[in-house]
């Protein structure tokens, strides 16, 4: 059953990784395979799995929002992070060797081989884009919206994008959700209040609590077997949080059904 507040929804914002798309292969496996393709000895996959998580968190803490304030390019941020991941897994390469490895990694995640779109995404976007103003709100880099989403054919359904690297704030900060309202207002040509927005994502702290603290409706997408990122984020408080039953869904089809009932 849809909450009564969903009756007034005019805008839907969506997380990206874990919501619209996922990595075709686990990141650690892809990194190790890319190293082998580049002609060097890869580290053990288990070691890379642990090391990547550590390197990813460390880079985001050192250069938040993928290097926004430090004015790092997407490529520079990822080059540092990938090198730290390999070295943390016990693989130290000469500069020329690492340049080959990193290019192979970066090309892989810049190609269709790097990702898959969840089966329920295109049917949902086809339906929702005819009824709502759709946008993406993601803790991610500019390459997501400039290259990845168009490469996967998802951009045709989306009217605005708010990504942390470009705006300098990340979920669950309410400012990034406020920016989403501004972008939606620009797309629609009229003001958009937080209560007119439904945010859908797979991270409880960043997506569900972040959106609720910003005054939006929210649905927590709990997909089976999906890897969580930024698990260290703290969930913000919002009025009624302790009494509220989390609106959890297993698919975007469930979101569609609830919106249809609310409409």
CSV table of C-alpha atoms in Angstrom, one decimal:
chain,number,residue,atom,x,y,z
A,1,UNK,CA,0.0,0.0,0.0
A,2,UNK,CA,1.3,3.4,-0.9
A,3,UNK,CA,1.6,6.2,1.8
A,4,UNK,CA,-1.0,8.9,1.4
A,5,UNK,CA,1.8,11.5,0.9
A,6,UNK,CA,2.7,9.7,-2.4
A,7,UNK,CA,-0.4,11.1,-4.0
A,8,UNK,CA,1.3,14.5,-4.5
A,9,UNK,CA,4.5,13.1,-6.1
A,10,UNK,CA,5.5,14.9,-9.2
A,11,UNK,CA,9.3,14.2,-9.3
A,12,UNK,CA,11.2,10.9,-8.9
A,13,UNK,CA,14.9,10.9,-8.2
A,14,UNK,CA,16.9,7.7,-8.5
A,15,UNK,CA,20.2,6.5,-7.2
A,16,UNK,CA,22.5,5.0,-9.8
A,17,UNK,CA,24.7,2.1,-8.8
A,18,UNK,CA,22.7,-0.6,-7.1
A,19,UNK,CA,19.4,1.0,-8.2
A,20,UNK,CA,19.6,1.4,-12.0
A,21,UNK,CA,22.8,-0.5,-12.8
A,22,UNK,CA,25.4,-2.8,-11.3
A,23,UNK,CA,28.9,-3.9,-12.1
A,24,UNK,CA,28.8,-6.9,-14.5
A,25,UNK,CA,31.7,-8.5,-12.6
A,26,UNK,CA,32.7,-7.9,-9.0
A,27,UNK,CA,35.2,-5.0,-8.9
A,28,UNK,CA,38.0,-7.1,-7.4
A,29,UNK,CA,37.7,-9.7,-10.1
A,30,UNK,CA,37.6,-7.1,-12.9
A,31,UNK,CA,40.7,-5.3,-11.5
A,32,UNK,CA,42.7,-8.6,-11.3
A,33,UNK,CA,41.6,-9.6,-14.8
A,34,UNK,CA,42.6,-6.2,-16.2
A,35,UNK,CA,46.0,-6.5,-14.6
A,36,UNK,CA,46.5,-9.8,-16.3
A,37,UNK,CA,45.4,-8.3,-19.6
A,38,UNK,CA,47.9,-5.5,-19.2
A,39,UNK,CA,50.7,-8.1,-18.9
A,40,UNK,CA,51.5,-8.0,-15.2
A,41,UNK,CA,50.9,-10.4,-12.4
A,42,UNK,CA,47.6,-9.7,-10.6
A,43,UNK,CA,47.2,-10.0,-6.8
A,44,UNK,CA,44.8,-12.6,-5.3
A,45,UNK,CA,41.2,-11.6,-5.8
A,46,UNK,CA,40.4,-11.9,-2.1
A,47,UNK,CA,43.2,-9.5,-1.2
A,48,UNK,CA,42.0,-7.1,-3.9
A,49,UNK,CA,38.5,-7.3,-2.5
A,50,UNK,CA,39.6,-6.2,0.9
A,51,UNK,CA,42.1,-3.6,-0.4
A,52,UNK,CA,39.6,-1.9,-2.8
A,53,UNK,CA,37.2,-1.2,0.0
A,54,UNK,CA,39.9,0.3,2.1
A,55,UNK,CA,41.4,2.4,-0.8
A,56,UNK,CA,37.9,3.6,-1.9
A,57,UNK,CA,37.0,4.8,1.6
A,58,UNK,CA,40.4,6.4,2.2
A,59,UNK,CA,40.2,8.3,-1.1
A,60,UNK,CA,36.7,9.6,-0.4
A,61,UNK,CA,37.8,10.7,3.1
A,62,UNK,CA,41.0,12.4,1.7
A,63,UNK,CA,39.3,13.9,-1.3
A,64,UNK,CA,35.5,14.0,-0.6
A,65,UNK,CA,33.0,14.0,-3.5
A,66,UNK,CA,35.6,12.4,-5.7
A,67,UNK,CA,38.0,15.3,-5.5
A,68,UNK,CA,35.5,18.2,-6.0
A,69,UNK,CA,37.3,20.7,-3.7
A,70,UNK,CA,40.7,19.6,-4.7
A,71,UNK,CA,39.7,20.0,-8.4
A,72,UNK,CA,40.8,16.5,-9.2
A,73,UNK,CA,39.6,15.1,-12.5
A,74,UNK,CA,37.7,11.9,-12.4
A,75,UNK,CA,40.6,10.1,-14.0
A,76,UNK,CA,43.1,11.4,-11.5
A,77,UNK,CA,40.9,10.5,-8.5
A,78,UNK,CA,40.5,7.0,-9.8
A,79,UNK,CA,44.1,6.6,-10.8
A,80,UNK,CA,45.2,7.2,-7.1
A,81,UNK,CA,42.5,4.9,-5.8
A,82,UNK,CA,43.2,2.1,-8.1
A,83,UNK,CA,46.9,2.3,-7.4
A,84,UNK,CA,46.3,2.2,-3.7
A,85,UNK,CA,44.0,-0.8,-4.1
A,86,UNK,CA,46.6,-2.8,-6.0
A,87,UNK,CA,49.4,-1.9,-3.6
A,88,UNK,CA,47.2,-2.7,-0.6
A,89,UNK,CA,46.6,-6.1,-2.2
A,90,UNK,CA,50.4,-6.7,-2.5
A,91,UNK,CA,50.9,-5.7,-6.1
A,92,UNK,CA,53.4,-3.0,-6.7
A,93,UNK,CA,54.1,-2.0,-10.3
A,94,UNK,CA,56.6,0.2,-12.0
A,95,UNK,CA,55.0,3.5,-13.3
A,96,UNK,CA,54.9,2.2,-16.9
A,97,UNK,CA,53.3,-1.0,-15.8
A,98,UNK,CA,50.7,0.7,-13.7
A,99,UNK,CA,49.9,3.1,-16.5
A,100,UNK,CA,48.9,0.0,-18.6
A,101,UNK,CA,47.0,-1.5,-15.8
A,102,UNK,CA,45.1,1.6,-15.0
A,103,UNK,CA,44.2,2.3,-18.6
A,104,UNK,CA,42.8,-1.2,-19.0
A,105,UNK,CA,40.8,-0.8,-15.8
A,106,UNK,CA,39.5,2.7,-16.8
A,107,UNK,CA,38.6,1.5,-20.3
A,108,UNK,CA,36.7,-1.5,-18.9
A,109,UNK,CA,34.6,0.7,-16.6
A,110,UNK,CA,34.1,3.1,-19.5
A,111,UNK,CA,32.6,0.4,-21.7
A,112,UNK,CA,29.4,-1.6,-21.8
A,113,UNK,CA,31.3,-4.7,-20.5
A,114,UNK,CA,31.6,-2.9,-17.2
A,115,UNK,CA,27.9,-2.7,-16.3
A,116,UNK,CA,24.5,-4.3,-16.5
A,117,UNK,CA,21.1,-2.6,-16.2
A,118,UNK,CA,18.7,-4.3,-13.8
A,119,UNK,CA,15.8,-6.0,-15.6
A,120,UNK,CA,13.1,-3.9,-14.1
A,121,UNK,CA,14.8,-0.5,-14.9
A,122,UNK,CA,13.7,0.1,-18.5
A,123,UNK,CA,10.1,-0.9,-18.0
A,124,UNK,CA,9.9,1.4,-15.0
A,125,UNK,CA,11.6,4.3,-16.8
A,126,UNK,CA,9.3,3.9,-19.8
A,127,UNK,CA,6.3,4.0,-17.5
A,128,UNK,CA,7.5,6.7,-15.1
A,129,UNK,CA,8.9,9.1,-17.6
A,130,UNK,CA,5.5,9.6,-19.1
A,131,UNK,CA,4.0,10.6,-15.7
A,132,UNK,CA,6.8,12.1,-13.6
A,133,UNK,CA,9.9,14.2,-14.0
A,134,UNK,CA,12.8,11.8,-13.5
A,135,UNK,CA,16.3,12.6,-12.4
A,136,UNK,CA,19.4,11.0,-10.9
A,137,UNK,CA,20.9,11.9,-7.5
A,138,UNK,CA,24.1,10.0,-6.9
A,139,UNK,CA,27.3,10.0,-5.0
A,140,UNK,CA,29.3,9.6,-8.1
A,141,UNK,CA,31.5,11.2,-10.8
A,142,UNK,CA,30.7,13.2,-13.9
A,143,UNK,CA,31.5,10.2,-16.2
A,144,UNK,CA,28.4,8.5,-14.8
A,145,UNK,CA,26.0,11.1,-16.4
A,146,UNK,CA,28.2,12.1,-19.4
A,147,UNK,CA,29.2,8.6,-20.6
A,148,UNK,CA,27.9,5.6,-18.6
A,149,UNK,CA,24.1,6.4,-18.6
A,150,UNK,CA,24.0,7.4,-22.3
A,151,UNK,CA,26.1,4.4,-23.2
A,152,UNK,CA,23.5,2.2,-21.5
A,153,UNK,CA,20.6,4.1,-23.1
A,154,UNK,CA,19.2,5.4,-19.8
A,155,UNK,CA,19.6,9.1,-20.4
A,156,UNK,CA,16.6,9.3,-22.7
A,157,UNK,CA,14.3,9.0,-19.8
A,158,UNK,CA,16.0,11.4,-17.4
A,159,UNK,CA,15.6,15.2,-17.3
A,160,UNK,CA,18.2,16.2,-14.7
A,161,UNK,CA,21.3,15.0,-12.8
A,162,UNK,CA,22.8,15.8,-9.4
A,163,UNK,CA,26.1,14.1,-8.8
A,164,UNK,CA,28.4,14.7,-5.8
A,165,UNK,CA,31.5,15.4,-7.7
A,166,UNK,CA,29.9,18.3,-9.6
A,167,UNK,CA,28.0,19.8,-6.7
A,168,UNK,CA,30.5,19.3,-3.9
A,169,UNK,CA,28.1,17.6,-1.4
A,170,UNK,CA,27.0,14.0,-1.1
A,171,UNK,CA,24.1,12.0,0.2
A,172,UNK,CA,22.9,12.0,2.9
A,173,UNK,CA,23.5,15.8,3.2
A,174,UNK,CA,20.2,17.5,2.7
A,175,UNK,CA,21.9,20.1,0.4
A,176,UNK,CA,22.3,17.5,-2.4
A,177,UNK,CA,18.5,16.8,-2.2
A,178,UNK,CA,17.8,20.6,-2.2
A,179,UNK,CA,19.9,20.8,-5.4
A,180,UNK,CA,17.7,18.1,-6.9
A,181,UNK,CA,14.6,20.2,-6.2
A,182,UNK,CA,16.3,23.1,-7.9
A,183,UNK,CA,17.2,21.0,-10.9
A,184,UNK,CA,13.7,19.6,-11.1
A,185,UNK,CA,12.3,23.1,-11.0
A,186,UNK,CA,14.5,24.1,-13.9
A,187,UNK,CA,13.3,21.1,-15.9
A,188,UNK,CA,9.6,21.7,-15.1
A,189,UNK,CA,9.6,25.5,-15.2
A,190,UNK,CA,8.1,25.9,-11.8
A,191,UNK,CA,9.1,25.5,-8.1
A,192,UNK,CA,9.4,22.0,-6.7
A,193,UNK,CA,8.8,21.4,-3.0
A,194,UNK,CA,10.6,18.5,-1.3
A,195,UNK,CA,7.2,16.9,-0.5
A,196,UNK,CA,6.6,16.5,-4.3
A,197,UNK,CA,9.7,14.3,-4.7
A,198,UNK,CA,10.1,10.6,-4.2
A,199,UNK,CA,13.7,9.4,-3.9
A,200,UNK,CA,14.5,5.7,-4.6
A,201,UNK,CA,17.9,4.2,-3.7
A,202,UNK,CA,19.5,1.2,-2.1
A,203,UNK,CA,21.5,2.8,0.8
A,204,UNK,CA,19.6,3.2,4.1
A,205,UNK,CA,21.7,6.1,5.4
A,206,UNK,CA,22.4,7.9,2.1
A,207,UNK,CA,19.2,7.4,0.2
A,208,UNK,CA,16.3,6.6,2.6
A,209,UNK,CA,17.3,8.7,5.6
A,210,UNK,CA,18.9,11.4,3.6
A,211,UNK,CA,15.8,12.0,1.5
A,212,UNK,CA,13.5,11.8,4.5
A,213,UNK,CA,15.6,14.3,6.4
A,214,UNK,CA,15.3,16.6,3.4
A,215,UNK,CA,11.5,16.4,3.5
A,216,UNK,CA,11.1,14.0,0.6
A,217,UNK,CA,9.3,10.7,0.3
A,218,UNK,CA,11.6,7.7,0.0
A,219,UNK,CA,11.7,4.1,-0.9
A,220,UNK,CA,14.5,1.8,0.1
A,221,UNK,CA,15.3,-0.6,-2.7
A,222,UNK,CA,16.5,-3.9,-1.3
A,223,UNK,CA,17.8,-5.9,-4.2
A,224,UNK,CA,19.1,-9.4,-3.5
A,225,UNK,CA,22.9,-9.8,-3.8
A,226,UNK,CA,23.8,-6.2,-4.6
A,227,UNK,CA,27.1,-4.9,-3.2
A,228,UNK,CA,26.7,-1.9,-0.9
A,229,UNK,CA,29.1,1.0,-1.1
A,230,UNK,CA,29.8,3.8,1.4
A,231,UNK,CA,28.5,1.6,4.2
A,232,UNK,CA,30.3,3.9,6.7
A,233,UNK,CA,27.8,6.8,6.2
A,234,UNK,CA,25.8,7.8,9.2
A,235,UNK,CA,22.0,8.0,8.8
A,236,UNK,CA,20.7,11.5,9.7
A,237,UNK,CA,17.8,11.9,12.0
A,238,UNK,CA,14.4,13.2,10.9
A,239,UNK,CA,11.1,13.9,12.6
A,240,UNK,CA,9.3,10.6,13.3
A,241,UNK,CA,12.3,8.5,12.4
A,242,UNK,CA,12.0,6.2,15.4
A,243,UNK,CA,8.3,5.5,14.7
A,244,UNK,CA,8.4,5.3,10.9
A,245,UNK,CA,8.3,2.0,9.2
A,246,UNK,CA,10.9,2.0,6.5
A,247,UNK,CA,9.3,1.8,3.1
A,248,UNK,CA,11.3,-1.1,1.6
A,249,UNK,CA,10.7,-2.5,-1.9
A,250,UNK,CA,12.4,-5.4,-3.7
A,251,UNK,CA,12.0,-3.9,-7.2
A,252,UNK,CA,11.1,-0.8,-9.2
A,253,UNK,CA,8.0,-2.7,-10.3
A,254,UNK,CA,6.8,-2.4,-6.7
A,255,UNK,CA,7.5,1.3,-6.8
A,256,UNK,CA,5.4,1.5,-9.9
A,257,UNK,CA,2.6,-0.4,-8.4
A,258,UNK,CA,2.6,1.8,-5.3
A,259,UNK,CA,2.6,5.0,-7.3
A,260,UNK,CA,-0.3,3.7,-9.5
A,261,UNK,CA,-2.3,3.0,-6.3
A,262,UNK,CA,-1.4,6.5,-4.9
A,263,UNK,CA,-2.3,8.2,-8.2
